[in-house]
PDB file of C-alpha atoms in Angstrom:
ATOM      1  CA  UNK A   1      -3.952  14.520   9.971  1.00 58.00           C
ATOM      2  CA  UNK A   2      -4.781  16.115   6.568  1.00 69.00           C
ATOM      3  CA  UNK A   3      -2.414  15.573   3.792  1.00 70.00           C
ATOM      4  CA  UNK A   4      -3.057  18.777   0.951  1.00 78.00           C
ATOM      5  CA  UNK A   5      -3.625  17.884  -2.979  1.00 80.00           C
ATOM      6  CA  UNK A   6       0.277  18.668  -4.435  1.00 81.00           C
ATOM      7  CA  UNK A   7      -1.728  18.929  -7.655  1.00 86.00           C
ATOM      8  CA  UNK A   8      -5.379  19.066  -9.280  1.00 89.00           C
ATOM      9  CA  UNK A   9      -6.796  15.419  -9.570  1.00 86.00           C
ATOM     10  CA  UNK A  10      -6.353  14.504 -13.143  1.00 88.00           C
ATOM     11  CA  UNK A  11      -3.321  17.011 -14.421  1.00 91.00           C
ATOM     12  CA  UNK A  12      -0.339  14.237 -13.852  1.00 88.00           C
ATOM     13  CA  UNK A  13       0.602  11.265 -12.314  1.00 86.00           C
ATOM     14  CA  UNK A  14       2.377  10.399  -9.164  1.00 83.00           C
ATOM     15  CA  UNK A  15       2.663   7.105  -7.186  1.00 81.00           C
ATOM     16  CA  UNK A  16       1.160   6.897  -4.231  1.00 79.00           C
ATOM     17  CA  UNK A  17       0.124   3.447  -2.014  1.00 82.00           C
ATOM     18  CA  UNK A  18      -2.224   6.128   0.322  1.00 82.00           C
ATOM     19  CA  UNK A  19      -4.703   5.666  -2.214  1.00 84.00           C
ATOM     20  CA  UNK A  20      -4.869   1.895  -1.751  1.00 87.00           C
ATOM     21  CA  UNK A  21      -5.047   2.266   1.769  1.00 88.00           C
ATOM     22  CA  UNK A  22      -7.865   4.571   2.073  1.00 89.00           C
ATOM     23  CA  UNK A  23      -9.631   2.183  -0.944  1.00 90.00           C
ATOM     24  CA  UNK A  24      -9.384  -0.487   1.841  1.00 91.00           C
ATOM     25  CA  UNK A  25     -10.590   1.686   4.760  1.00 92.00           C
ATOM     26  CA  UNK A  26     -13.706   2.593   2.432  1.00 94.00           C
ATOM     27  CA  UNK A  27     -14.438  -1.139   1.199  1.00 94.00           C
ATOM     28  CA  UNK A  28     -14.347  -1.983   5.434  1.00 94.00           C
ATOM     29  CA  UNK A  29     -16.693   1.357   6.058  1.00 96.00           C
ATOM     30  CA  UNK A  30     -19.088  -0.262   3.287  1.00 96.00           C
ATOM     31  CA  UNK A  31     -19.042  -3.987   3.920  1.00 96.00           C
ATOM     32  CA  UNK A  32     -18.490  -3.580   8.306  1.00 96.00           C
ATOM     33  CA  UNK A  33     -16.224  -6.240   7.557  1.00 95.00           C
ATOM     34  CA  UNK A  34     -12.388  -6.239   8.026  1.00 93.00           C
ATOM     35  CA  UNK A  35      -9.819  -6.426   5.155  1.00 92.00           C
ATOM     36  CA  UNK A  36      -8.353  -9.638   6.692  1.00 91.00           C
ATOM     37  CA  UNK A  37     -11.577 -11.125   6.088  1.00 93.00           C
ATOM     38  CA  UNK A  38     -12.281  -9.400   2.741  1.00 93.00           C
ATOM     39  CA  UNK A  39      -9.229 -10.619   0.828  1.00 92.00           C
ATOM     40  CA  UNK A  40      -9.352 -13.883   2.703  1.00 91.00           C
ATOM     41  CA  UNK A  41     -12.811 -13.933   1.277  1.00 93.00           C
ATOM     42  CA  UNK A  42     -11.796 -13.293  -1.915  1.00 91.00           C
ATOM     43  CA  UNK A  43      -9.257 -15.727  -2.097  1.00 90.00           C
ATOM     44  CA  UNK A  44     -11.115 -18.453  -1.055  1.00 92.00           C
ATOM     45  CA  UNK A  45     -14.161 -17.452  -3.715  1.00 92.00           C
ATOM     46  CA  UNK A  46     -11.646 -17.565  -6.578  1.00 90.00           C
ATOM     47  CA  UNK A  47      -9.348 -20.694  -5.142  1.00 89.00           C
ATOM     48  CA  UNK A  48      -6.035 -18.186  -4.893  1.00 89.00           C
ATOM     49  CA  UNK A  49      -3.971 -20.493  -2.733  1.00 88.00           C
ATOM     50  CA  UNK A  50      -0.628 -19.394  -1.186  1.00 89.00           C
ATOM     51  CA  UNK A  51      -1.149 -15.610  -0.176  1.00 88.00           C
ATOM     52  CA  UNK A  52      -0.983 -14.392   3.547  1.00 85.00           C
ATOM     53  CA  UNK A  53      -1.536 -10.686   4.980  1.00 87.00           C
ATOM     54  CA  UNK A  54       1.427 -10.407   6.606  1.00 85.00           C
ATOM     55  CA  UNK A  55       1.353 -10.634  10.528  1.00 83.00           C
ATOM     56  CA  UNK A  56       4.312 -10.642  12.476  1.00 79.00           C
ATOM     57  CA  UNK A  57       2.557 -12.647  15.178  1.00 80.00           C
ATOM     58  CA  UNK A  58       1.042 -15.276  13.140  1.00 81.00           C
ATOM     59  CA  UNK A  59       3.095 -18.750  12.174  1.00 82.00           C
ATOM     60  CA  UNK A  60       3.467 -18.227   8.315  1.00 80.00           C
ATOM     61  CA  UNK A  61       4.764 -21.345   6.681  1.00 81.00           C
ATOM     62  CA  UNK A  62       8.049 -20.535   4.784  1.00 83.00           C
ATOM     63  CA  UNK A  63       8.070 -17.021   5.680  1.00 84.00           C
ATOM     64  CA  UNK A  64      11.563 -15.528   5.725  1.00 85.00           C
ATOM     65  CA  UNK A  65      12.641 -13.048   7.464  1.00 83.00           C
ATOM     66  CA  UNK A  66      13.695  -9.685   5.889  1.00 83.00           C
ATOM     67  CA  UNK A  67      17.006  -7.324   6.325  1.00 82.00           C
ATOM     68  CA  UNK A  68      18.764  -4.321   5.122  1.00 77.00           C
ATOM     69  CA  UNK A  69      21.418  -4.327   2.662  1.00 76.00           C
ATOM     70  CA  UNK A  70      22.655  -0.838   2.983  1.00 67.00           C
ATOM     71  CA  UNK A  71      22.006   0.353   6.709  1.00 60.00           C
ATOM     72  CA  UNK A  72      23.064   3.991   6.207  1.00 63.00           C
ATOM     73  CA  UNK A  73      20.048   4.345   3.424  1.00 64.00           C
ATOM     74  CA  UNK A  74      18.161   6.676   3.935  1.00 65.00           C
ATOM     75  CA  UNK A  75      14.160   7.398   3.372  1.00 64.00           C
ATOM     76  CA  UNK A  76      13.264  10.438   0.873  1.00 66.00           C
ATOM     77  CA  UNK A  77       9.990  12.208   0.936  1.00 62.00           C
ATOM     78  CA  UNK A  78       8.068  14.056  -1.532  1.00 56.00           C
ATOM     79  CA  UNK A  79       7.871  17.016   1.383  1.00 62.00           C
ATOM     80  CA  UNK A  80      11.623  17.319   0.906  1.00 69.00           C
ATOM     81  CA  UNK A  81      11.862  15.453   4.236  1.00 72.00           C
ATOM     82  CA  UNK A  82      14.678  12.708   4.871  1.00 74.00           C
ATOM     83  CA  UNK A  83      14.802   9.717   7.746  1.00 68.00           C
ATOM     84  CA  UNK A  84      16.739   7.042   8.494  1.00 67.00           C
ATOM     85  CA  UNK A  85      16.097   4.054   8.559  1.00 62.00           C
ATOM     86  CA  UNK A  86      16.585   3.166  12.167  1.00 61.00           C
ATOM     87  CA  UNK A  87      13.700   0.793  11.946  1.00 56.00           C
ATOM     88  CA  UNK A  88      15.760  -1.629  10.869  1.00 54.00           C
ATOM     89  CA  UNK A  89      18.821  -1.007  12.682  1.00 55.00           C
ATOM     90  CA  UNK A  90      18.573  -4.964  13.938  1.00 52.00           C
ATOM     91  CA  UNK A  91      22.004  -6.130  14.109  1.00 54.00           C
ATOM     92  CA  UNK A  92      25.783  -4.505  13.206  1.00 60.00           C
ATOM     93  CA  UNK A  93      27.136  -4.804   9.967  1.00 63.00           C
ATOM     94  CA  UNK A  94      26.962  -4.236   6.241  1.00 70.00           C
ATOM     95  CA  UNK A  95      23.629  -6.610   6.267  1.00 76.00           C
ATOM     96  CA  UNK A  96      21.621  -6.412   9.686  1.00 77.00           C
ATOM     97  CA  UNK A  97      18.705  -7.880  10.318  1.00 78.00           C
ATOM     98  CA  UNK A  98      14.836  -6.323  10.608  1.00 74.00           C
ATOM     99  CA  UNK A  99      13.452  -6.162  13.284  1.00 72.00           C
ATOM    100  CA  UNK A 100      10.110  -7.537  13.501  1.00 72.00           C
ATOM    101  CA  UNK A 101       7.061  -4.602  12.870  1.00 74.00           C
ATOM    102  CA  UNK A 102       3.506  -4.198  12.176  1.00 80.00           C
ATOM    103  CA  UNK A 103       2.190  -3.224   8.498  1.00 81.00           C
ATOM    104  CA  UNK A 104      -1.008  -3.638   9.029  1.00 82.00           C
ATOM    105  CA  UNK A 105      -1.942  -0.573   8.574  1.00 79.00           C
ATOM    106  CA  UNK A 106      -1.067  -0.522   4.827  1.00 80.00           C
ATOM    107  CA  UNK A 107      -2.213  -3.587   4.070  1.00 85.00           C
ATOM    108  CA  UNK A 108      -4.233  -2.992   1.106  1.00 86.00           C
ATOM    109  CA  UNK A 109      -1.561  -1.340  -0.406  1.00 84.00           C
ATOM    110  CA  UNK A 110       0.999  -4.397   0.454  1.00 81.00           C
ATOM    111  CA  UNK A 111       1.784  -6.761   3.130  1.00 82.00           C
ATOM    112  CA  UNK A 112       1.106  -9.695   1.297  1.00 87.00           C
ATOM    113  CA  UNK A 113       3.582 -12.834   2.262  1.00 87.00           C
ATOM    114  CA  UNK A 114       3.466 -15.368  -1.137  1.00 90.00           C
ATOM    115  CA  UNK A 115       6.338 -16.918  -3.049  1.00 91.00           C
ATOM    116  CA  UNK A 116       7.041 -15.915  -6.739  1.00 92.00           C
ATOM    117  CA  UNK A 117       5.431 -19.069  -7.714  1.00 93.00           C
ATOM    118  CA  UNK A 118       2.235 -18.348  -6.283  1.00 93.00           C
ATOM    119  CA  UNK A 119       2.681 -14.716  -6.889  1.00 93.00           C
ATOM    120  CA  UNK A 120       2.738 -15.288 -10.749  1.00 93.00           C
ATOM    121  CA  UNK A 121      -0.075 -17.944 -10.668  1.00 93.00           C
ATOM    122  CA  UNK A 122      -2.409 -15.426  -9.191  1.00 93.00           C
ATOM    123  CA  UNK A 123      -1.318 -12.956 -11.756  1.00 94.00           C
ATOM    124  CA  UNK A 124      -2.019 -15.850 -14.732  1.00 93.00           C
ATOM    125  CA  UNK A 125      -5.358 -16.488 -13.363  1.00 93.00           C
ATOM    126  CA  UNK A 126      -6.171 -12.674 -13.308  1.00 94.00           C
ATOM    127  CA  UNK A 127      -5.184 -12.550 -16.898  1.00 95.00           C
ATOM    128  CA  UNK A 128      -7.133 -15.740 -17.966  1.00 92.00           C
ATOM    129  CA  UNK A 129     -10.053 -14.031 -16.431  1.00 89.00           C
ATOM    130  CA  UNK A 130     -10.656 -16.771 -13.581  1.00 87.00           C
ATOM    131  CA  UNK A 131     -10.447 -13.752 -11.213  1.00 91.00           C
ATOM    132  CA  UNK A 132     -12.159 -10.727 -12.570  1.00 91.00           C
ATOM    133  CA  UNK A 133     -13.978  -9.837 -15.921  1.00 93.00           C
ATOM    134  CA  UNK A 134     -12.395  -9.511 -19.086  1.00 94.00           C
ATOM    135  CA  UNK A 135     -13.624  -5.946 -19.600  1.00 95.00           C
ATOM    136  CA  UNK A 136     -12.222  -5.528 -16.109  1.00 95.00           C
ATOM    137  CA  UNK A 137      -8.424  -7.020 -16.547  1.00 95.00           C
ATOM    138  CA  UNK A 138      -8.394  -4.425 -20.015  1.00 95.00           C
ATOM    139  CA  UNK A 139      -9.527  -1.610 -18.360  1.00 94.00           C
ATOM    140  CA  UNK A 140      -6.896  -1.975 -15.468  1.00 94.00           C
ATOM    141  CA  UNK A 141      -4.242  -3.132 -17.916  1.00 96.00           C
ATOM    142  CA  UNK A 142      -4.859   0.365 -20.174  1.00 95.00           C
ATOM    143  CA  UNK A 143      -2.074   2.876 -19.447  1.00 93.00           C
ATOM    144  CA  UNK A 144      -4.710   5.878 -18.591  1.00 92.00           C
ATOM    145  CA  UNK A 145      -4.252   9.493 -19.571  1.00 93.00           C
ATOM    146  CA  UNK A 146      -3.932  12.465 -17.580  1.00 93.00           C
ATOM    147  CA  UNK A 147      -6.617  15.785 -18.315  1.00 93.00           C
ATOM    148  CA  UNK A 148      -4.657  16.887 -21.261  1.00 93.00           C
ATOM    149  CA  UNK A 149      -4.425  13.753 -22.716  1.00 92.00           C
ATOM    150  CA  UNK A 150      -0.978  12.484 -21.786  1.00 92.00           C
ATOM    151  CA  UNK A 151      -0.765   8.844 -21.726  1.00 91.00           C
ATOM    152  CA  UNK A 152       0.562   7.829 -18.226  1.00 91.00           C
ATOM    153  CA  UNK A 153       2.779   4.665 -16.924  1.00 92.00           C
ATOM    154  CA  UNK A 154      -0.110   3.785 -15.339  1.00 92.00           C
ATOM    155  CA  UNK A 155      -3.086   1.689 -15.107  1.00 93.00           C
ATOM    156  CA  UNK A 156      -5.736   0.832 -12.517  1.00 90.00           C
ATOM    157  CA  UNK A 157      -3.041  -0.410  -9.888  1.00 88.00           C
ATOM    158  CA  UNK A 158      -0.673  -1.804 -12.510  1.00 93.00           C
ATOM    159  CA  UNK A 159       2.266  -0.350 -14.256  1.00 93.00           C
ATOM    160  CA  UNK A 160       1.547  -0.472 -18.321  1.00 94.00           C
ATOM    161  CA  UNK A 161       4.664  -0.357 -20.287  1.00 92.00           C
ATOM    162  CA  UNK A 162       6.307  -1.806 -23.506  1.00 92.00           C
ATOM    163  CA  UNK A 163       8.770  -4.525 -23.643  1.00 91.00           C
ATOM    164  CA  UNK A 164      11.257  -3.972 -26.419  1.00 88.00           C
ATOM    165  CA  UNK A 165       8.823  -1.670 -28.090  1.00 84.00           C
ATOM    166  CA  UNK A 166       7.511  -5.023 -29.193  1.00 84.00           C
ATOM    167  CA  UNK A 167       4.169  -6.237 -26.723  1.00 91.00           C
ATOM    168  CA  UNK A 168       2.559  -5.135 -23.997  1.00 94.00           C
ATOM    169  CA  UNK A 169       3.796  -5.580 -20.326  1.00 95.00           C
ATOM    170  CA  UNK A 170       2.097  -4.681 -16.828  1.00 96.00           C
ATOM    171  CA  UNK A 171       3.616  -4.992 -13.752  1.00 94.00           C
ATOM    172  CA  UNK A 172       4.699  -3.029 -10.612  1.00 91.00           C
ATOM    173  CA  UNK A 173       7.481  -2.985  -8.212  1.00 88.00           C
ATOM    174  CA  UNK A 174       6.938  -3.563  -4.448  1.00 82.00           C
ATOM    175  CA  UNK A 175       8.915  -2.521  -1.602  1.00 77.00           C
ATOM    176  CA  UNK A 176       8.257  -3.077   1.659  1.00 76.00           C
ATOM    177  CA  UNK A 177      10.060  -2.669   5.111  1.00 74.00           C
ATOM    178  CA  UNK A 178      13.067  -5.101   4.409  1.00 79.00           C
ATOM    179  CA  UNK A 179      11.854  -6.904   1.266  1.00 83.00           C
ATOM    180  CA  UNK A 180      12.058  -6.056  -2.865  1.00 86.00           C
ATOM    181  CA  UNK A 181       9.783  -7.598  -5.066  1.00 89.00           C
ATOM    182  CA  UNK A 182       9.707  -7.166  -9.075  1.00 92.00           C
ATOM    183  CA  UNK A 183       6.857  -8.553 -11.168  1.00 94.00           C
ATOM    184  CA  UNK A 184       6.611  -8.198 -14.924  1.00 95.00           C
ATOM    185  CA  UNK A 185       3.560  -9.720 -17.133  1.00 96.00           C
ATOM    186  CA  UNK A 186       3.385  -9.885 -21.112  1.00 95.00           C
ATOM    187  CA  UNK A 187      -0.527 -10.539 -21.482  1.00 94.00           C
ATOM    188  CA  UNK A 188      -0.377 -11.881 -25.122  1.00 92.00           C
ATOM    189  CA  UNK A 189       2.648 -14.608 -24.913  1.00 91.00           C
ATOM    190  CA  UNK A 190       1.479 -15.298 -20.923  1.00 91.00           C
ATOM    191  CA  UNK A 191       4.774 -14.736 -19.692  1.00 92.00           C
ATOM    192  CA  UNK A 192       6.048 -13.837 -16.931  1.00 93.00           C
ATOM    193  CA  UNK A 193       8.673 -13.109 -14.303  1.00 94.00           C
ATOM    194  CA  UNK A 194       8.435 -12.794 -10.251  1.00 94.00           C
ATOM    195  CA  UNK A 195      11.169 -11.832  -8.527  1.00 93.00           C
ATOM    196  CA  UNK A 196      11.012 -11.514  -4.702  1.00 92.00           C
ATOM    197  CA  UNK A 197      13.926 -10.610  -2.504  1.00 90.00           C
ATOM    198  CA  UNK A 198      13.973 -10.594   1.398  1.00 89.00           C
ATOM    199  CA  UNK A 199      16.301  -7.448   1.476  1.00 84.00           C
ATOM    200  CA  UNK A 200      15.927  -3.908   1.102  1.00 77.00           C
ATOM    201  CA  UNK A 201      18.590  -2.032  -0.690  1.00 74.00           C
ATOM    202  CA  UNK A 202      19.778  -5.309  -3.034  1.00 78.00           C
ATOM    203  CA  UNK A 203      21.486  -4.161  -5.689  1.00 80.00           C
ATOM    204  CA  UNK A 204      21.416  -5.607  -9.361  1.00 87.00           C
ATOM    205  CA  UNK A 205      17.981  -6.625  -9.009  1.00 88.00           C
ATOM    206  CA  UNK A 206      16.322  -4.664 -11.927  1.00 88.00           C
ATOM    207  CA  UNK A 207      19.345  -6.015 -14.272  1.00 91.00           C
ATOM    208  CA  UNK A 208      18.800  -9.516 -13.101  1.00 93.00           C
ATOM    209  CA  UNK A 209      14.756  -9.296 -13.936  1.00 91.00           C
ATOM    210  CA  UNK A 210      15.998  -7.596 -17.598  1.00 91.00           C
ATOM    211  CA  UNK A 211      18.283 -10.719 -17.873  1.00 93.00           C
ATOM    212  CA  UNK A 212      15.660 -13.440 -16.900  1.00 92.00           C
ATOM    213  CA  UNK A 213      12.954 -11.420 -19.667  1.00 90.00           C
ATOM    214  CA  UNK A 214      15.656 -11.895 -22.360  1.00 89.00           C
ATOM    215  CA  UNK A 215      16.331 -15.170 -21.675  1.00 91.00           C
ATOM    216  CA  UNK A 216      12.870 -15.934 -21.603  1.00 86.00           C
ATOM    217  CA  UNK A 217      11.585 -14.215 -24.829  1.00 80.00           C
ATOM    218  CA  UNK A 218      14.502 -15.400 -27.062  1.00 71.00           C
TER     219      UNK A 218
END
C-alpha cells in the first residue's frame, strides 16, 4: 500500500511513528538480522537491563496488563478518517479490559515493556554517554529546523522543549494500545520523570507529570 507525501520533506513537521518502523525494516534489510535480535543485541552490548519487546505470548516478569478508560473513544486520523476502538472492547463497563494483540509490527516505533525505573535509567545512561556518543546524544537532543528555518519541537526521535523557559528538556509521550507513558529529561540538572500508566484514555496524567517536575525542581 503506498501512503502519498501530505507535504515536501523538509517544509514542516508532523509526528509520525511510520518513520521508525520503516528505520527498523531497513536496519533488518541491511544487517539480515531481526529487530528482536538487534535491540536485544544492543542491550546486552551496553548492559541496558529491564527492557522487553513486547510479546503477548512470551512470560514477561511484572508485566501488567493494559485497559481502556473511556470505551466510547474514538481513533482520529490525519485522512479525516475516524474508528472505534473496538479493539479493546474486552469487558463491559466504564474501564474494560484489552484484549490481548500483536504489535509487533511497530516495534521499532514502540512495544517496549520496562518500568519507569528502568525506563529513566536507560535514559540517564544515554545522557551520560554510556550508550551513544556525545556528539550523537547533542545532535538528537537539538530541536531541528524545518527548510525555512523554523525551529521545530523536534529532535532526532526526541521531543526538545523548555522547562519554565529556564533549561532544556527532551522527552516524548508514548501511547500504545491500552497503555500511556510520559517521560521528561532536563540534561543539565539530570533530572528526570517517568510516568507509565497501563490505561488508555487516563485522565490528569499530563497535570500529574507538571506536578511531580515542580516538586522536583523546587
Amino acid at each position: 500500500m503506498g501512503y502519498p507525501l501530505m507535504f515536501e520533506p523538509g517544509a514542516k513537521v508532523e509526528y509520525s511513528s511510520l518513520s521508525f518502523t520503516v528505520l527498523g525494516a531497513a536496519a533488518e534489510a541491511a544487517t539480515r538480522r531481526s529487530f528482536q535480535q538487534l535491540s536485544a543485541d544492543f542491550f546486552s552490548k551496553h548492559g541496558v537491563s529491564g527492557f522487553a519487546l513486547d510479546d503477548s505470548l512470551a512470560i514477561v516478569p511484572k508485566r501488567v496488563r493494559g485497559y481502556l478508560v473511556d470505551r466510547n473513544s474514538m481513533m482520529e486520523f490525519n485522512d479525516g478518517r475516524v474508528m472505534a476502538r473496538e479493539y479493546l472492547k474486552g469487558t463491559d463497563g466504564e474501564v474494560t479490559l484489552a484484549h490481548v494483540y500483536d504489535i509487533s509490527n511497530r516495534y521499532p516505533a514502540g512495544g517496549f515493556d520496562a518500568s519507569a525505573e528502568d525506563l529513566l535509567r536507560f535514559v540517564i545512561a544515554v545522557a551520560s554517554g554510556k550508550v551513544l556518543k556525545p556528539e550523537t546524544v547533542d545532535e538528537m537532543w537539538t530541536a531541528q529546523r524545518t527548510s525555512d528555518g523554523t525551529k521545530s519541537v523536534f529532535g532526532l526521535g526526541w521531543g526538545v522543549s523548555r522547562w519554565k523557559e529556564k533549561a532544556k528538556m527532551v522527552g516524548m509521550n508514548g501511547a500504545e494500545l491500552s497503555t500511556t507513558t510520559f517521560l521528561r529529561y532536563l540534561p543539565e540538572s539530570g533530572v528526570g520523570v517517568a510516568l507509565l500508566c497501563n490505561a488508555e484514555g487516563a485522565q490528569g496524567l499530563s497535570e500529574l507529570l507538571n506536578d511531580i517536575l515542580n516538586a522536583t525542581m523546587q
